[in-house]
């Protein structure tokens, strides 16, 4: 691996220099008002990135997976019914966590490559006239397959069914890179981590709780200690944590939010759409297809690219690392060996993306795939030339 090249894994993502510096700080007393000056603006910044007026933001020394556990253990009790669809490795792992916590999950099996079936959710919720289902899980962006789902449609499914279940959204690979609207979509718990859209190292679980989710915490009986949001809220009121916070990362998070809000969330999302469109243009020029079933579910943060039958897609990832010092993502679970993934989230420009496309292309040619050197790069160049950030600004 080279420390010079950007990474093209779908998290952890590339860390801007200013964020590395923000994380590198001397020890401070984490029970002092000075810590409050880092903690509270970071929580406020996250709330804005979530597009919420009133969410309670909690930040744990953990990762996205800890954010899932925070959502479940603070709001549910053993035996509670949960509705979830399985359409990739991450939705699968969240379901597995529910089951290990003794929750009763109604799983809607969904082909990998397709989005969450909001219509099936609506049928199931409508049939649940006793309102036994306490929460609906939705993975906004399936990082394993490069599939985004329509969270507004899941909210409509709940509303059409007149169902009061909580809506939990895994936004680990979407939040801060793709449009996410906590309030507008009526999301009750939004979950992410520090190492994807927020462009930091792994180490923070970041969650937003709606007022409704907070109310549910009072009756929820699943055991929780480390991830108890009430202990955390008590700590925050005294500029502290119930334990030792990751101060440097929180300082980095504060700075990351400033960077994102300064660029403008809509500009951040437009940049990710543009970069992703360039990658997709390259995939088309290679004569390959995405795992994502159709354009309505194409992810703007990760592309899972199918390789021809009989070819081991993981070889591309191994070869890229060994020969060119560049990291791509391997296929996971059901699509292991069938796809390789180009991560294009976080701190990335068109020009950086071109280097990843060029590298993927060299690897595929090296490994004997019938692809013309330069074909994907040229398709992406064509796209970026006509759609640069400046060109878009001029058009606006
Ligand atoms: C990365 C990821 C996770 C897991 O997050 P960790 O920070 O590795 O615990 C969960 N869900 C999705 C969609 C992800 O992309």
CSV table of C-alpha atoms in Angstrom, one decimal, residues 18-321:
chain,number,residue,atom,x,y,z
A,18,UNK,CA,-7.1,19.8,8.2
A,19,UNK,CA,-9.0,17.0,9.9
A,20,UNK,CA,-5.9,15.1,10.7
A,21,UNK,CA,-4.6,18.3,12.4
A,22,UNK,CA,-7.8,18.8,14.2
A,23,UNK,CA,-7.6,15.3,15.8
A,24,UNK,CA,-4.0,15.8,16.8
A,25,UNK,CA,-4.2,17.8,20.0
A,26,UNK,CA,-2.8,17.9,23.5
A,27,UNK,CA,-4.6,16.2,26.4
A,28,UNK,CA,-7.2,18.4,28.0
A,29,UNK,CA,-9.4,17.8,31.1
A,30,UNK,CA,-12.4,16.1,29.7
A,31,UNK,CA,-14.5,17.3,32.6
A,32,UNK,CA,-13.8,21.0,32.1
A,33,UNK,CA,-15.7,23.7,30.3
A,34,UNK,CA,-13.0,23.6,27.6
A,35,UNK,CA,-14.3,20.1,26.6
A,36,UNK,CA,-17.8,21.5,26.4
A,37,UNK,CA,-16.5,24.0,23.8
A,38,UNK,CA,-15.6,21.0,21.6
A,39,UNK,CA,-18.5,18.6,22.5
A,40,UNK,CA,-21.5,20.9,22.1
A,41,UNK,CA,-20.6,22.5,18.7
A,42,UNK,CA,-19.8,19.0,17.4
A,43,UNK,CA,-23.3,17.8,18.4
A,44,UNK,CA,-24.8,20.9,16.9
A,45,UNK,CA,-22.9,20.4,13.7
A,46,UNK,CA,-24.1,16.8,13.4
A,47,UNK,CA,-27.7,17.9,14.0
A,48,UNK,CA,-27.5,20.2,11.1
A,49,UNK,CA,-25.9,17.6,8.9
A,50,UNK,CA,-28.8,15.3,9.8
A,51,UNK,CA,-31.2,18.1,8.7
A,52,UNK,CA,-33.0,18.1,12.0
A,53,UNK,CA,-34.2,20.9,14.2
A,54,UNK,CA,-34.6,19.0,17.4
A,55,UNK,CA,-32.8,15.6,17.3
A,56,UNK,CA,-30.8,14.7,20.4
A,57,UNK,CA,-27.4,13.9,19.1
A,58,UNK,CA,-25.3,11.3,21.0
A,59,UNK,CA,-21.7,10.5,20.2
A,60,UNK,CA,-20.1,7.3,21.6
A,61,UNK,CA,-16.5,6.1,21.5
A,62,UNK,CA,-17.4,3.3,19.1
A,63,UNK,CA,-18.3,2.7,15.5
A,64,UNK,CA,-21.5,2.5,13.4
A,65,UNK,CA,-22.2,-0.9,14.8
A,66,UNK,CA,-22.3,0.6,18.2
A,67,UNK,CA,-24.8,3.1,16.8
A,68,UNK,CA,-27.1,0.2,15.8
A,69,UNK,CA,-26.8,-1.2,19.4
A,70,UNK,CA,-27.6,2.3,20.8
A,71,UNK,CA,-30.8,2.5,18.7
A,72,UNK,CA,-32.0,-1.0,19.7
A,73,UNK,CA,-31.1,-1.2,23.4
A,74,UNK,CA,-32.4,2.2,24.3
A,75,UNK,CA,-35.8,1.9,22.7
A,76,UNK,CA,-36.8,-1.8,22.8
A,77,UNK,CA,-37.5,-4.7,25.1
A,78,UNK,CA,-36.8,-8.4,24.6
A,79,UNK,CA,-39.4,-10.1,22.4
A,80,UNK,CA,-40.4,-6.9,20.6
A,81,UNK,CA,-41.3,-7.3,17.0
A,82,UNK,CA,-39.1,-5.6,14.4
A,83,UNK,CA,-39.6,-5.3,10.6
A,84,UNK,CA,-36.5,-5.4,8.4
A,85,UNK,CA,-35.6,-6.2,4.9
A,86,UNK,CA,-32.3,-8.1,4.1
A,87,UNK,CA,-30.8,-6.8,0.8
A,88,UNK,CA,-27.1,-7.0,1.6
A,89,UNK,CA,-24.4,-7.6,4.2
A,90,UNK,CA,-25.1,-4.6,6.3
A,91,UNK,CA,-28.8,-5.0,6.6
A,92,UNK,CA,-28.0,-8.7,7.3
A,93,UNK,CA,-25.7,-7.8,10.2
A,94,UNK,CA,-28.2,-5.4,11.7
A,95,UNK,CA,-30.9,-8.1,11.7
A,96,UNK,CA,-28.4,-10.5,13.3
A,97,UNK,CA,-27.8,-8.0,16.1
A,98,UNK,CA,-31.5,-7.7,16.7
A,99,UNK,CA,-31.8,-11.5,16.9
A,100,UNK,CA,-28.9,-11.7,19.3
A,101,UNK,CA,-30.7,-9.2,21.5
A,102,UNK,CA,-33.8,-11.4,21.7
A,103,UNK,CA,-35.9,-9.3,19.3
A,104,UNK,CA,-38.4,-11.0,17.0
A,105,UNK,CA,-37.5,-9.9,13.5
A,106,UNK,CA,-39.9,-10.2,10.6
A,107,UNK,CA,-37.3,-10.4,7.7
A,108,UNK,CA,-38.4,-9.5,4.2
A,109,UNK,CA,-35.9,-11.3,2.0
A,110,UNK,CA,-35.0,-8.9,-0.9
A,111,UNK,CA,-32.7,-9.7,-3.8
A,112,UNK,CA,-29.2,-8.2,-3.3
A,113,UNK,CA,-29.0,-5.3,-5.8
A,114,UNK,CA,-32.6,-4.1,-5.1
A,115,UNK,CA,-33.7,-1.4,-2.7
A,116,UNK,CA,-35.9,-1.8,0.4
A,117,UNK,CA,-39.4,-2.9,-0.6
A,118,UNK,CA,-41.5,0.0,0.8
A,119,UNK,CA,-44.7,-1.6,-0.6
A,120,UNK,CA,-44.1,-4.9,1.2
A,121,UNK,CA,-43.4,-2.8,4.4
A,122,UNK,CA,-46.8,-1.1,3.9
A,123,UNK,CA,-48.6,-4.4,3.5
A,124,UNK,CA,-47.0,-5.9,6.6
A,125,UNK,CA,-47.6,-2.8,8.7
A,126,UNK,CA,-51.2,-2.5,7.5
A,127,UNK,CA,-51.8,-6.2,8.5
A,128,UNK,CA,-50.3,-5.5,11.9
A,129,UNK,CA,-53.5,-4.0,13.3
A,130,UNK,CA,-52.4,-4.7,17.0
A,131,UNK,CA,-49.3,-2.6,16.4
A,132,UNK,CA,-47.1,-5.4,17.7
A,133,UNK,CA,-44.2,-4.2,15.4
A,134,UNK,CA,-42.3,-1.7,17.5
A,135,UNK,CA,-39.6,-0.6,15.0
A,136,UNK,CA,-38.8,-0.7,11.3
A,137,UNK,CA,-35.2,-0.9,10.2
A,138,UNK,CA,-34.0,0.7,7.0
A,139,UNK,CA,-30.5,0.7,5.6
A,140,UNK,CA,-30.4,3.9,3.6
A,141,UNK,CA,-27.4,2.9,1.5
A,142,UNK,CA,-26.4,-0.8,1.3
A,143,UNK,CA,-22.6,-0.5,1.1
A,144,UNK,CA,-22.2,-4.2,0.0
A,145,UNK,CA,-24.2,-3.8,-3.2
A,146,UNK,CA,-24.1,0.0,-3.9
A,147,UNK,CA,-27.8,0.3,-3.5
A,148,UNK,CA,-29.6,3.3,-2.0
A,149,UNK,CA,-33.1,3.0,-0.8
A,150,UNK,CA,-36.0,5.5,-0.6
A,151,UNK,CA,-36.4,6.4,3.0
A,152,UNK,CA,-39.2,8.8,2.3
A,153,UNK,CA,-41.1,5.9,0.8
A,154,UNK,CA,-40.6,3.8,3.9
A,155,UNK,CA,-42.0,6.8,6.0
A,156,UNK,CA,-45.0,6.9,3.6
A,157,UNK,CA,-45.5,3.2,4.1
A,158,UNK,CA,-45.7,3.7,7.9
A,159,UNK,CA,-48.0,6.7,7.5
A,160,UNK,CA,-50.3,5.0,5.0
A,161,UNK,CA,-50.6,2.1,7.4
A,162,UNK,CA,-51.3,4.5,10.2
A,163,UNK,CA,-48.6,2.6,12.1
A,164,UNK,CA,-46.8,4.0,15.2
A,165,UNK,CA,-43.6,1.9,14.9
A,166,UNK,CA,-40.3,3.7,15.3
A,167,UNK,CA,-38.2,4.2,12.1
A,168,UNK,CA,-34.5,3.4,12.5
A,169,UNK,CA,-32.2,4.3,9.6
A,170,UNK,CA,-28.7,3.1,9.1
A,171,UNK,CA,-27.1,6.0,7.3
A,172,UNK,CA,-23.5,5.0,7.9
A,173,UNK,CA,-22.5,5.2,4.3
A,174,UNK,CA,-24.9,7.9,3.3
A,175,UNK,CA,-25.0,10.6,5.9
A,176,UNK,CA,-22.8,13.6,5.1
A,177,UNK,CA,-22.3,12.4,1.5
A,178,UNK,CA,-25.9,11.7,0.3
A,179,UNK,CA,-29.1,13.7,0.9
A,180,UNK,CA,-30.4,12.7,4.3
A,181,UNK,CA,-33.5,14.4,5.9
A,182,UNK,CA,-34.1,13.2,9.5
A,183,UNK,CA,-37.0,15.5,10.2
A,184,UNK,CA,-38.7,15.5,6.8
A,185,UNK,CA,-38.5,11.7,6.6
A,186,UNK,CA,-39.7,11.2,10.2
A,187,UNK,CA,-36.6,9.2,11.1
A,188,UNK,CA,-36.6,8.3,14.8
A,189,UNK,CA,-33.0,7.1,15.2
A,190,UNK,CA,-30.4,8.0,12.6
A,191,UNK,CA,-27.1,6.0,12.9
A,192,UNK,CA,-23.7,6.7,11.5
A,193,UNK,CA,-20.0,6.6,12.3
A,194,UNK,CA,-17.0,8.9,12.0
A,195,UNK,CA,-15.1,7.2,9.2
A,196,UNK,CA,-17.3,7.5,6.2
A,197,UNK,CA,-19.1,10.8,5.3
A,198,UNK,CA,-17.4,12.6,8.2
A,199,UNK,CA,-14.0,11.8,6.7
A,200,UNK,CA,-12.3,10.9,10.1
A,201,UNK,CA,-10.8,7.7,11.4
A,202,UNK,CA,-13.1,5.1,12.9
A,203,UNK,CA,-13.8,5.6,16.5
A,204,UNK,CA,-17.2,7.4,16.9
A,205,UNK,CA,-20.7,6.1,16.8
A,206,UNK,CA,-22.9,9.0,15.9
A,207,UNK,CA,-26.7,8.8,16.5
A,208,UNK,CA,-29.6,11.2,16.4
A,209,UNK,CA,-32.8,10.5,18.4
A,210,UNK,CA,-36.2,12.0,17.7
A,211,UNK,CA,-38.4,13.2,20.6
A,212,UNK,CA,-40.5,10.1,20.0
A,213,UNK,CA,-37.5,7.8,20.3
A,214,UNK,CA,-36.4,9.6,23.5
A,215,UNK,CA,-39.8,9.0,25.0
A,216,UNK,CA,-39.6,5.3,24.2
A,217,UNK,CA,-36.3,5.0,26.2
A,218,UNK,CA,-38.3,5.4,29.4
A,219,UNK,CA,-40.1,2.1,29.0
A,220,UNK,CA,-37.5,0.1,27.0
A,221,UNK,CA,-36.1,-2.8,28.9
A,222,UNK,CA,-33.2,-4.2,26.9
A,223,UNK,CA,-30.1,-4.0,29.1
A,224,UNK,CA,-27.7,-1.1,28.3
A,225,UNK,CA,-24.8,0.4,30.1
A,226,UNK,CA,-22.1,1.8,27.8
A,227,UNK,CA,-24.7,2.9,25.3
A,228,UNK,CA,-27.3,4.3,27.7
A,229,UNK,CA,-28.4,7.6,26.2
A,230,UNK,CA,-29.6,8.9,29.6
A,231,UNK,CA,-26.2,8.4,31.2
A,232,UNK,CA,-24.8,10.2,28.2
A,233,UNK,CA,-27.3,13.1,28.4
A,234,UNK,CA,-26.5,13.5,32.1
A,235,UNK,CA,-22.8,13.7,31.2
A,236,UNK,CA,-23.4,16.2,28.5
A,237,UNK,CA,-25.3,18.5,30.9
A,238,UNK,CA,-22.0,18.7,32.9
A,239,UNK,CA,-19.8,19.1,29.8
A,240,UNK,CA,-18.6,15.6,30.2
A,241,UNK,CA,-19.1,11.9,29.4
A,242,UNK,CA,-20.1,9.0,31.8
A,243,UNK,CA,-16.5,7.8,30.9
A,244,UNK,CA,-13.6,9.1,28.9
A,245,UNK,CA,-14.5,10.7,25.6
A,246,UNK,CA,-12.4,10.5,22.4
A,247,UNK,CA,-11.5,14.2,22.6
A,248,UNK,CA,-9.3,14.5,19.5
A,249,UNK,CA,-11.9,12.8,17.3
A,250,UNK,CA,-14.7,15.0,18.7
A,251,UNK,CA,-12.5,18.0,17.8
A,252,UNK,CA,-12.1,16.5,14.3
A,253,UNK,CA,-15.9,15.9,14.1
A,254,UNK,CA,-16.5,19.6,15.0
A,255,UNK,CA,-14.2,20.6,12.2
A,256,UNK,CA,-15.6,18.0,9.7
A,257,UNK,CA,-19.1,19.5,10.2
A,258,UNK,CA,-17.7,23.0,9.6
A,259,UNK,CA,-16.1,21.8,6.4
A,260,UNK,CA,-19.4,20.2,5.2
A,261,UNK,CA,-21.6,23.1,6.2
A,262,UNK,CA,-19.2,25.5,4.7
A,263,UNK,CA,-19.2,23.7,1.3
A,264,UNK,CA,-23.0,23.5,1.7
A,265,UNK,CA,-24.8,20.2,2.1
A,266,UNK,CA,-26.4,20.5,-1.3
A,267,UNK,CA,-23.1,21.1,-2.9
A,268,UNK,CA,-21.6,18.1,-1.0
A,269,UNK,CA,-24.4,15.9,-2.3
A,270,UNK,CA,-24.1,17.3,-5.9
A,271,UNK,CA,-20.3,16.6,-5.8
A,272,UNK,CA,-21.0,13.0,-4.8
A,273,UNK,CA,-23.6,12.6,-7.5
A,274,UNK,CA,-21.3,14.0,-10.1
A,275,UNK,CA,-18.3,11.8,-9.0
A,276,UNK,CA,-20.6,8.7,-9.0
A,277,UNK,CA,-21.9,9.5,-12.5
A,278,UNK,CA,-18.4,9.6,-13.8
A,279,UNK,CA,-17.6,6.2,-12.2
A,280,UNK,CA,-20.8,4.9,-13.7
A,281,UNK,CA,-19.9,6.3,-17.2
A,282,UNK,CA,-16.6,4.4,-16.9
A,283,UNK,CA,-18.4,1.2,-15.9
A,284,UNK,CA,-20.6,1.5,-18.9
A,285,UNK,CA,-17.6,2.1,-21.2
A,286,UNK,CA,-16.0,-1.1,-19.8
A,287,UNK,CA,-19.1,-3.0,-20.9
A,288,UNK,CA,-19.7,-4.0,-17.2
A,289,UNK,CA,-22.7,-3.7,-15.0
A,290,UNK,CA,-23.4,-2.6,-11.5
A,291,UNK,CA,-24.8,-4.9,-8.9
A,292,UNK,CA,-27.5,-2.2,-8.3
A,293,UNK,CA,-30.5,-3.4,-10.3
A,294,UNK,CA,-31.6,-0.1,-11.9
A,295,UNK,CA,-30.7,3.6,-11.9
A,296,UNK,CA,-33.3,4.5,-9.2
A,297,UNK,CA,-31.2,2.6,-6.7
A,298,UNK,CA,-27.7,3.6,-7.8
A,299,UNK,CA,-25.7,4.7,-4.9
A,300,UNK,CA,-23.7,8.0,-5.0
A,301,UNK,CA,-21.2,6.8,-2.4
A,302,UNK,CA,-20.2,3.3,-3.6
A,303,UNK,CA,-20.3,1.3,-6.9
A,304,UNK,CA,-20.3,-2.5,-6.7
A,305,UNK,CA,-19.2,-3.6,-10.2
A,306,UNK,CA,-20.0,-7.1,-11.5
A,307,UNK,CA,-17.2,-8.9,-13.3
A,308,UNK,CA,-17.7,-11.5,-16.0
A,309,UNK,CA,-18.8,-15.0,-15.1
A,310,UNK,CA,-15.8,-17.2,-14.1
A,311,UNK,CA,-13.6,-14.3,-13.2
A,312,UNK,CA,-12.8,-13.7,-9.5
A,313,UNK,CA,-13.5,-10.0,-8.8
A,314,UNK,CA,-11.4,-10.1,-5.6
A,315,UNK,CA,-8.3,-10.6,-7.8
A,316,UNK,CA,-8.7,-7.0,-9.0
A,317,UNK,CA,-8.6,-5.8,-5.4
A,318,UNK,CA,-5.6,-7.9,-4.5
A,319,UNK,CA,-3.7,-6.9,-7.7
A,320,UNK,CA,-4.5,-3.1,-7.2
A,321,UNK,CA,-3.1,-3.3,-3.7
